[in-house]
Short mmCIF file of C-alpha atoms in Angstrom, two decimals:
data_model
loop_
_atom_site.label_atom_id
_atom_site.label_comp_id
_atom_site.label_asym_id
_atom_site.label_seq_id
_atom_site.Cartn_x
_atom_site.Cartn_y
_atom_site.Cartn_z
CA MET A 1 -21.62 31.52 -76.22
CA THR A 2 -18.89 31.17 -78.76
CA HIS A 3 -21.54 31.31 -81.67
CA GLU A 4 -23.14 34.59 -80.60
CA LEU A 5 -19.41 36.17 -80.34
CA LEU A 6 -18.48 35.09 -83.87
CA ASP A 7 -21.72 36.58 -85.14
CA ARG A 8 -21.25 39.72 -83.57
CA ALA A 9 -17.49 39.89 -85.20
CA LEU A 10 -18.86 39.18 -88.68
CA ILE A 11 -21.90 41.88 -88.32
CA GLU A 12 -19.08 44.47 -87.55
CA GLU A 13 -16.38 43.53 -89.58
CA ALA A 14 -18.48 43.20 -92.40
CA THR A 15 -20.69 46.13 -91.84
CA LYS A 16 -17.10 48.24 -91.06
CA LYS A 17 -15.75 47.35 -94.51
CA SER A 18 -18.81 47.79 -96.50
CA GLY A 19 -19.66 51.35 -97.53
CA LEU A 20 -23.14 50.33 -98.83
CA ILE A 21 -25.77 48.39 -96.57
CA TRP A 22 -29.17 47.50 -97.68
CA VAL A 23 -31.50 48.34 -95.11
CA ARG A 24 -35.46 47.28 -94.36
CA GLY A 25 -37.34 49.21 -92.00
CA GLY A 26 -40.64 48.55 -90.22
CA GLY A 27 -43.78 50.04 -91.84
CA LEU A 28 -44.09 53.28 -93.76
CA THR A 29 -45.85 55.58 -91.61
CA SER A 30 -47.03 58.28 -94.58
CA GLY A 31 -47.82 58.28 -98.24
CA PRO A 32 -49.97 55.98 -100.13
CA ASP A 33 -47.88 52.95 -98.86
CA ALA A 34 -48.96 53.72 -95.33
CA GLY A 35 -48.68 50.70 -93.32
CA ARG A 36 -47.04 48.42 -95.81
CA ALA A 37 -43.54 47.22 -95.48
CA ALA A 38 -40.80 49.68 -96.51
CA PRO A 39 -38.58 48.01 -99.04
CA ASP A 40 -34.88 47.42 -99.02
CA ARG A 41 -32.79 50.43 -99.59
CA PRO A 42 -29.39 50.81 -100.18
CA LEU A 43 -27.87 53.48 -97.90
CA TRP A 44 -24.40 54.48 -96.99
CA HIS A 45 -23.36 54.69 -93.24
CA VAL A 46 -20.31 54.65 -90.55
CA TRP A 47 -19.93 51.78 -87.84
CA HIS A 48 -19.19 53.67 -85.23
CA ASP A 49 -19.50 52.19 -81.10
CA GLY A 50 -20.98 48.99 -81.98
CA ALA A 51 -23.58 50.38 -84.35
CA ALA A 52 -24.31 51.35 -88.29
CA LEU A 53 -25.14 55.26 -88.24
CA LEU A 54 -27.17 56.92 -91.12
CA ILE A 55 -28.00 60.35 -91.79
CA GLY A 56 -30.60 61.43 -93.97
CA ASP A 57 -34.52 62.51 -94.59
CA GLY A 58 -33.09 66.16 -95.08
CA PRO A 59 -32.82 68.05 -98.49
CA GLY A 60 -30.06 66.62 -100.33
CA GLU A 61 -29.39 63.82 -97.98
CA GLN A 62 -30.66 60.05 -98.25
CA PRO A 63 -34.05 58.89 -97.57
CA LEU A 64 -34.74 56.98 -94.51
CA PRO A 65 -38.42 55.34 -94.70
CA GLY A 66 -39.41 53.05 -92.54
CA LEU A 67 -36.71 53.57 -89.70
CA THR A 68 -38.64 54.89 -87.15
CA ALA A 69 -37.28 54.79 -83.32
CA GLY A 70 -38.33 51.76 -81.40
CA ASP A 71 -38.83 49.52 -84.50
CA GLU A 72 -36.57 46.46 -85.71
CA ALA A 73 -35.09 46.67 -88.81
CA VAL A 74 -33.08 44.05 -91.14
CA VAL A 75 -29.55 45.19 -92.53
CA THR A 76 -28.15 43.32 -95.32
CA VAL A 77 -24.42 43.90 -95.75
CA ARG A 78 -22.57 43.39 -99.75
CA SER A 79 -19.00 42.29 -100.18
CA LYS A 80 -16.83 45.15 -101.18
CA ASP A 81 -15.00 43.20 -103.73
CA LYS A 82 -17.99 41.17 -105.71
CA GLY A 83 -20.94 42.85 -104.63
CA GLY A 84 -22.90 39.69 -103.29
CA ARG A 85 -24.46 39.30 -99.75
CA LEU A 86 -22.11 38.37 -96.98
CA VAL A 87 -24.51 38.48 -93.91
CA SER A 88 -27.78 39.89 -92.85
CA TRP A 89 -28.77 41.12 -89.44
CA SER A 90 -31.82 42.31 -87.40
CA ALA A 91 -31.07 45.89 -85.78
CA ARG A 92 -32.89 48.03 -83.18
CA VAL A 93 -33.44 51.72 -84.61
CA THR A 94 -33.16 54.47 -82.14
CA GLU A 95 -32.64 57.99 -82.76
CA LEU A 96 -29.93 60.12 -81.66
CA ALA A 97 -31.10 63.56 -80.57
CA ALA A 98 -29.43 66.59 -81.79
CA GLY A 99 -27.10 68.62 -79.65
CA THR A 100 -26.36 65.28 -77.33
CA PRO A 101 -22.54 63.81 -76.78
CA GLU A 102 -23.80 60.98 -78.57
CA TRP A 103 -24.79 62.88 -81.47
CA GLU A 104 -21.83 65.03 -81.53
CA ALA A 105 -19.74 61.71 -81.61
CA ALA A 106 -21.63 60.60 -84.02
CA VAL A 107 -21.77 63.30 -86.63
CA GLY A 108 -17.72 63.48 -86.09
CA GLU A 109 -17.55 60.60 -87.69
CA LEU A 110 -20.18 60.60 -90.36
CA LYS A 111 -18.98 64.08 -91.52
CA GLY A 112 -15.71 62.71 -92.50
CA LYS A 113 -17.38 60.22 -94.72
CA ARG A 114 -20.12 62.38 -96.55
CA LEU A 115 -18.74 63.18 -99.81
CA ASN A 116 -19.69 65.97 -101.96
CA ALA A 117 -21.57 67.92 -98.79
CA PRO A 118 -23.17 70.73 -100.48
CA ASP A 119 -22.39 73.21 -97.79
CA GLY A 120 -18.84 72.05 -96.94
CA GLU A 121 -18.17 72.57 -93.26
CA ALA A 122 -22.09 74.06 -92.45
CA VAL A 123 -22.94 70.47 -93.03
CA LEU A 124 -23.11 69.71 -88.91
CA GLU A 125 -25.62 72.86 -88.49
CA ARG A 126 -27.79 71.48 -91.20
CA TRP A 127 -27.65 68.39 -89.76
CA ALA A 128 -29.12 69.56 -86.71
CA ARG A 129 -31.47 71.73 -87.84
CA GLU A 130 -33.37 69.50 -91.04
CA CYS A 131 -32.33 65.93 -90.83
CA ARG A 132 -32.49 62.71 -88.79
CA LEU A 133 -29.80 60.63 -87.15
CA VAL A 134 -30.33 57.12 -86.82
CA ARG A 135 -28.36 54.28 -85.06
CA LEU A 136 -28.93 50.68 -86.25
CA GLU A 137 -27.75 48.41 -83.24
CA PRO A 138 -27.44 44.61 -83.78
CA THR A 139 -29.99 42.60 -81.87
CA GLY A 140 -28.53 39.05 -81.90
CA ALA A 141 -27.28 36.55 -84.28
CA THR A 142 -26.94 36.88 -88.11
CA ALA A 143 -30.02 35.81 -90.11
CA ALA A 144 -30.11 32.28 -92.51
CA PRO A 145 -29.32 32.77 -96.13
CA PRO A 146 -32.85 33.42 -97.84
CA ASP A 147 -34.07 30.81 -100.15
CA GLY A 148 -34.61 31.53 -103.76
CA SER A 149 -34.19 34.96 -105.79
CA LEU A 150 -34.17 37.99 -104.19
CA VAL A 151 -34.86 40.04 -107.84
CA ARG A 152 -37.19 42.81 -107.01
CA ARG A 153 -38.24 45.98 -109.04
CA PRO A 154 -35.80 49.19 -108.25
CA VAL A 155 -37.21 51.87 -106.09
CA PRO A 156 -38.93 54.89 -108.28
CA THR A 157 -36.82 57.88 -108.11
CA ALA A 158 -35.98 60.66 -110.02
CA ALA A 159 -32.29 60.27 -110.40
CA THR A 160 -30.93 59.25 -113.88
CA THR A 161 -28.25 57.02 -115.31
CA ARG A 162 -26.18 58.05 -118.08
CA ARG A 163 -27.71 58.73 -121.23
CA ASP A 164 -26.54 57.78 -125.08
CA ALA A 165 -23.84 59.98 -126.54
CA PRO A 166 -25.07 62.23 -129.23
CA ALA A 167 -25.22 60.55 -132.52
CA ALA A 168 -22.80 63.39 -133.78
CA LEU A 169 -20.38 63.02 -131.31
CA PRO A 170 -18.19 60.01 -132.86
CA ARG A 171 -17.71 62.54 -136.06
CA LEU A 172 -16.65 65.42 -133.84
CA LEU A 173 -14.34 63.17 -132.32
CA LEU A 174 -12.74 61.62 -135.21
CA LYS A 175 -12.32 64.98 -136.84
CA ARG A 176 -10.04 66.09 -133.91
CA ARG A 177 -7.83 63.35 -134.25
CA LYS A 178 -7.29 63.43 -138.02
CA ARG A 179 -6.32 67.13 -137.08
CA ARG A 180 -3.42 66.46 -134.94
#
């Protein structure tokens, strides 16, 4: 019993403190990869009432592939300081229906953590209309650390990183400094 309580405390504290968790859902249900296991995805979340809450699958929100109500998911929590794995745990996936008291409490917590919402205060109406609210509740003990490397190819995305500076930029910056 003590071991279970310690695992539960570790899961809660690590997940609360991490702004990002890695989640691997069950199988994909549509598209060319239907039936295959969903890849691990980094997702922002909020810990509330004993579970991790995720909002997504709507325009401008994070995708939640493979997270279907009634399925299991594996959550990996990283260290906020070093970025390394702290703990992995299995979760039961449930979806909260818009307008219910549980949904209202959950979106109240999520709204405070959502950065750069394009619609400001209207975000709650958009979430109710276009998004899914998923709750990941721990089901038991933590998972053992994996053997070997977990290196994987990144998931294909349209997002880009910063591009190289134009070749003329250093000359332009040096001219400004000489004028001063």
